[in-house]
Tab-separated table of C-alpha atoms in Angstrom:
chain	number	residue	atom	x	y	z
A	158	GLY	CA	16.367	21.746	7.379
A	159	ALA	CA	13.951	18.855	8.014
A	160	VAL	CA	12.379	18.835	4.579
A	161	VAL	CA	10.052	16.044	3.549
A	162	SER	CA	8.902	15.562	-0.021
A	163	GLN	CA	6.090	13.504	-1.487
A	164	HIS	CA	5.542	12.278	-4.988
A	165	PRO	CA	3.254	12.597	-6.784
A	166	SER	CA	1.500	15.695	-5.482
A	167	TRP	CA	-1.712	14.564	-7.087
A	168	VAL	CA	-2.887	11.496	-8.956
A	169	ILE	CA	-6.057	10.429	-10.696
A	170	CYS	CA	-6.595	6.744	-11.356
A	171	LYS	CA	-9.271	4.314	-12.415
A	172	SER	CA	-11.065	2.125	-9.935
A	173	GLY	CA	-9.271	-1.178	-9.423
A	174	THR	CA	-5.769	0.074	-10.133
A	175	SER	CA	-2.940	0.457	-7.624
A	176	VAL	CA	-1.228	3.717	-6.780
A	177	LYS	CA	2.167	4.194	-5.147
A	178	ILE	CA	3.027	7.321	-3.169
A	179	GLU	CA	6.615	8.080	-2.184
A	180	CYS	CA	7.731	9.961	0.897
A	181	ARG	CA	11.332	11.120	1.194
A	182	SER	CA	13.239	12.925	3.901
A	183	LEU	CA	15.602	15.145	1.941
A	184	ASP	CA	18.097	16.415	4.476
A	185	PHE	CA	17.880	14.014	7.392
A	186	GLN	CA	17.591	10.343	8.127
A	187	ALA	CA	14.158	9.410	9.335
A	188	THR	CA	14.053	6.748	11.995
A	189	THR	CA	10.285	6.691	11.807
A	190	MET	CA	7.802	7.684	9.147
A	191	PHE	CA	4.069	8.075	9.518
A	192	TRP	CA	1.240	7.978	7.010
A	193	TYR	CA	-1.905	10.003	7.495
A	194	ARG	CA	-5.153	10.466	5.673
A	195	GLN	CA	-7.104	13.687	5.770
A	196	PHE	CA	-10.650	14.344	4.632
A	197	PRO	CA	-11.837	17.876	3.781
A	198	LYS	CA	-12.082	20.156	6.815
A	199	GLN	CA	-11.009	17.360	9.140
A	200	SER	CA	-7.864	16.685	11.084
A	201	LEU	CA	-5.226	14.130	10.215
A	202	MET	CA	-6.034	10.478	10.781
A	203	LEU	CA	-2.999	8.315	11.449
A	204	MET	CA	-2.986	5.228	9.241
A	205	ALA	CA	0.292	3.574	10.116
A	206	THR	CA	3.735	3.991	11.608
A	207	SER	CA	6.787	2.539	9.910
A	208	ASN	CA	10.348	2.080	11.019
A	209	GLU	CA	13.126	1.395	8.564
A	210	GLY	CA	13.635	-2.293	7.974
A	211	SER	CA	10.621	-3.497	9.896
A	212	LYS	CA	6.930	-4.049	9.252
A	213	ALA	CA	4.598	-1.112	9.605
A	214	THR	CA	2.246	-0.835	12.549
A	215	TYR	CA	-1.274	-0.099	11.378
A	216	GLU	CA	-3.929	1.750	13.313
A	217	GLN	CA	-7.152	0.015	14.154
A	218	GLY	CA	-9.503	-0.120	11.203
A	219	VAL	CA	-6.821	0.392	8.551
A	220	GLU	CA	-6.521	-2.556	6.160
A	221	LYS	CA	-2.868	-3.478	5.898
A	222	ASP	CA	-3.452	-5.526	2.751
A	223	LYS	CA	-5.013	-2.536	1.058
A	224	PHE	CA	-2.536	0.079	2.195
A	225	LEU	CA	0.909	-1.447	1.741
A	226	ILE	CA	3.754	0.393	3.397
A	227	ASN	CA	7.410	-0.178	2.672
A	228	HIS	CA	10.134	1.667	4.567
A	229	ALA	CA	13.086	0.583	2.486
A	230	SER	CA	15.670	3.055	3.750
A	231	LEU	CA	16.158	5.814	6.279
A	232	THR	CA	15.059	8.375	3.700
A	233	LEU	CA	12.271	6.640	1.796
A	234	SER	CA	8.891	5.177	2.646
A	235	THR	CA	6.193	4.230	0.156
A	236	LEU	CA	2.452	3.793	0.507
A	237	THR	CA	0.703	1.681	-2.112
A	238	VAL	CA	-3.063	1.855	-2.303
A	239	THR	CA	-4.020	-1.464	-3.874
A	240	SER	CA	-7.177	-1.956	-5.929
A	241	ALA	CA	-8.210	1.611	-5.300
A	242	HIS	CA	-11.888	2.530	-5.148
A	243	PRO	CA	-13.623	5.914	-5.113
A	244	GLU	CA	-13.931	5.798	-1.317
A	245	ASP	CA	-10.117	5.771	-1.137
A	246	SER	CA	-10.060	9.262	-2.662
A	247	SER	CA	-8.436	11.489	-0.070
A	248	PHE	CA	-5.431	13.601	0.830
A	249	TYR	CA	-2.558	11.387	1.974
A	250	ILE	CA	0.220	12.975	3.992
A	251	CYS	CA	3.433	11.453	5.297
A	252	SER	CA	5.638	12.701	8.074
A	253	ALA	CA	9.062	11.786	9.373
A	254	THR	CA	10.946	12.127	12.631
A	255	PRO	CA	14.674	12.749	12.562
A	256	GLY	CA	15.354	11.085	15.866
A	257	THR	CA	17.780	13.824	16.849
A	258	SER	CA	17.137	17.180	18.423
A	259	GLY	CA	16.808	20.058	16.045
A	260	ARG	CA	14.363	22.878	15.883
A	261	GLY	CA	11.864	20.509	17.344
A	262	GLY	CA	12.483	17.605	19.655
A	263	THR	CA	13.152	14.017	18.800
A	264	ASP	CA	9.440	13.385	18.605
A	265	THR	CA	8.698	16.239	16.260
A	266	GLN	CA	7.165	15.152	13.006
A	267	TYR	CA	7.948	17.001	9.788
A	268	PHE	CA	5.282	16.683	7.167
A	269	GLY	CA	5.367	16.293	3.437
A	270	PRO	CA	3.194	18.462	1.185
A	271	GLY	CA	0.626	15.722	0.719
A	272	THR	CA	-0.712	13.721	-2.211
A	273	ARG	CA	-4.244	14.165	-3.429
A	274	LEU	CA	-5.648	10.886	-4.727
A	275	THR	CA	-8.788	10.820	-6.833
A	276	VAL	CA	-10.167	7.442	-7.840
A	277	LEU	CA	-12.679	7.515	-10.674
B	56	GLN	CA	-14.397	12.635	25.355
B	57	LYS	CA	-11.556	13.269	22.939
B	58	GLU	CA	-8.027	13.283	24.302
B	59	VAL	CA	-7.424	16.693	22.724
B	60	GLU	CA	-10.111	19.326	22.301
B	61	GLN	CA	-9.749	22.252	19.938
B	62	ASP	CA	-12.380	24.700	18.767
B	63	PRO	CA	-12.683	24.242	14.990
B	64	GLY	CA	-13.707	27.859	14.404
B	65	PRO	CA	-13.778	29.495	11.953
B	66	LEU	CA	-12.158	32.417	13.699
B	67	SER	CA	-12.154	35.709	11.813
B	68	VAL	CA	-10.031	38.659	12.965
B	69	PRO	CA	-8.939	41.976	11.443
B	70	GLU	CA	-5.370	42.440	10.290
B	71	GLY	CA	-3.087	43.465	13.144
B	72	ALA	CA	-5.136	41.748	15.834
B	73	ILE	CA	-3.700	39.420	18.454
B	74	VAL	CA	-4.972	35.903	17.903
B	75	SER	CA	-5.334	33.347	20.663
B	76	LEU	CA	-5.685	29.678	19.749
B	77	ASN	CA	-6.199	27.041	22.418
B	78	CYS	CA	-6.286	23.332	23.090
B	79	THR	CA	-7.164	21.348	26.163
B	80	TYR	CA	-6.169	17.774	26.803
B	81	SER	CA	-7.090	15.041	29.236
B	82	ASN	CA	-4.032	12.769	29.222
B	83	SER	CA	-1.563	13.961	31.852
B	84	ALA	CA	1.115	11.781	30.239
B	85	PHE	CA	1.473	14.210	27.339
B	86	GLN	CA	4.858	15.886	27.707
B	87	TYR	CA	5.662	17.420	24.329
B	88	PHE	CA	3.486	19.945	22.562
B	89	MET	CA	3.527	21.278	19.042
B	90	TRP	CA	1.651	23.748	16.906
B	91	TYR	CA	1.364	23.235	13.179
B	92	ARG	CA	0.010	25.545	10.494
B	93	GLN	CA	-1.710	24.014	7.500
B	94	TYR	CA	-2.650	25.926	4.394
B	95	SER	CA	-5.393	24.547	2.214
B	96	ARG	CA	-4.282	21.454	0.283
B	97	LYS	CA	-0.811	21.505	1.836
B	98	GLY	CA	0.934	19.468	4.501
B	99	PRO	CA	1.199	20.824	8.065
B	100	GLU	CA	4.188	23.058	8.824
B	101	LEU	CA	5.778	23.030	12.278
B	102	LEU	CA	5.470	26.394	14.014
B	103	MET	CA	6.335	25.769	17.637
B	104	TYR	CA	7.630	22.955	19.814
B	105	THR	CA	7.557	23.055	23.614
B	106	TYR	CA	8.012	20.555	26.412
B	107	SER	CA	7.762	22.527	29.622
B	108	SER	CA	5.164	24.720	31.221
B	109	GLY	CA	5.587	28.386	30.484
B	110	ASN	CA	6.009	30.532	27.412
B	111	LYS	CA	8.144	30.139	24.325
B	112	GLU	CA	8.436	32.948	21.830
B	113	ASP	CA	9.467	32.863	18.173
B	114	GLY	CA	8.932	36.060	16.239
B	115	ARG	CA	5.240	36.916	16.232
B	116	PHE	CA	4.319	33.548	17.733
B	117	THR	CA	4.187	32.636	21.417
B	118	ALA	CA	3.382	29.145	22.637
B	119	GLN	CA	2.141	28.741	26.172
B	120	VAL	CA	1.817	25.509	28.115
B	121	ASP	CA	0.074	25.024	31.441
B	122	LYS	CA	0.460	21.381	32.384
B	123	SER	CA	-1.376	21.792	35.676
B	124	SER	CA	-4.485	22.903	33.794
B	125	LYS	CA	-3.822	20.690	30.763
B	126	TYR	CA	-4.114	23.709	28.518
B	127	ILE	CA	-1.941	25.023	25.709
B	128	SER	CA	-2.191	28.195	23.671
B	129	LEU	CA	-0.686	29.791	20.621
B	130	PHE	CA	-0.671	33.566	20.366
B	131	ILE	CA	-0.110	35.372	17.095
B	132	ARG	CA	0.768	39.063	17.328
B	133	ASP	CA	0.199	41.572	14.545
B	134	SER	CA	-1.745	39.026	12.534
B	135	GLN	CA	-1.433	39.179	8.758
B	136	PRO	CA	-3.670	37.893	5.951
B	137	SER	CA	-0.909	35.366	5.216
B	138	ASP	CA	-1.594	33.852	8.645
B	139	SER	CA	-4.972	32.667	7.359
B	140	ALA	CA	-4.764	28.892	7.673
B	141	THR	CA	-5.782	26.013	9.891
B	142	TYR	CA	-3.781	25.697	13.105
B	143	LEU	CA	-3.382	22.248	14.600
B	144	CYS	CA	-2.182	21.523	18.095
B	145	ALA	CA	-0.437	18.196	18.594
B	146	MET	CA	1.054	16.415	21.552
B	147	THR	CA	2.834	13.224	22.478
B	148	THR	CA	3.918	11.338	25.552
B	149	GLY	CA	7.390	11.080	24.073
B	150	GLY	CA	9.617	8.127	23.420
B	151	GLY	CA	8.743	8.005	19.755
B	152	ASN	CA	5.042	7.651	20.412
B	153	LYS	CA	2.545	8.914	17.893
B	154	LEU	CA	1.164	12.423	17.920
B	155	THR	CA	-2.366	13.145	19.004
B	156	PHE	CA	-3.840	16.052	17.077
B	157	GLY	CA	-6.581	18.505	17.795
B	158	THR	CA	-9.197	18.959	15.105
B	159	GLY	CA	-7.600	22.253	14.011
B	160	THR	CA	-8.847	25.837	14.199
B	161	GLN	CA	-9.510	27.629	10.941
B	162	LEU	CA	-8.245	31.209	11.122
B	163	LYS	CA	-9.030	34.002	8.694
B	164	VAL	CA	-7.255	37.335	8.971
B	165	GLU	CA	-9.101	39.997	7.021
B	166	LEU	CA	-7.771	43.229	5.558
């Protein structure tokens, strides 16, 4: 249980284009979804928190107009990197919380497999 | 000072060894503690979840929390090469608040 998928698993795009990454909770409804960015050999950096049906809350220093987050349903959140540039190349990971006790607690985050974005 | 401190390693041990991974934290409001395992180029996988001081065991893994010392540990018994990964501690104050992660410890279990 508590499986989170991401699509695509990797993407290569040209500078200036936009890229959409999907995050789905497959066997539970996610009250909250999180988006992280991870650079090589570093820990996860939280970008934003999104709740279904409301605007995402962005961490300090994260441009909300560049990283558009839509949490359209309890099982789907999308991250769109607009006008991508080479410095946006990174590993993007989403996570979701089920909001009910399971193997972990209500605050436990279950992570997707990540999306590797390379901007040429 | 970071809220959560974790030795990045790398930590190299022989197969079969007992591994001890640790994190310290400064925020006494943290109430829930997790350990995640992350293989290279993959998302983190939940290993252990605890919310009270003491030990919690799951197979070869034991999570230990000492709230009075603000110190948590993950022990891996009979370590295997497949345990080679980065181990991240994470904690939260609860109530749907965001997780605060350690930097991760890179573990290598050698044959």
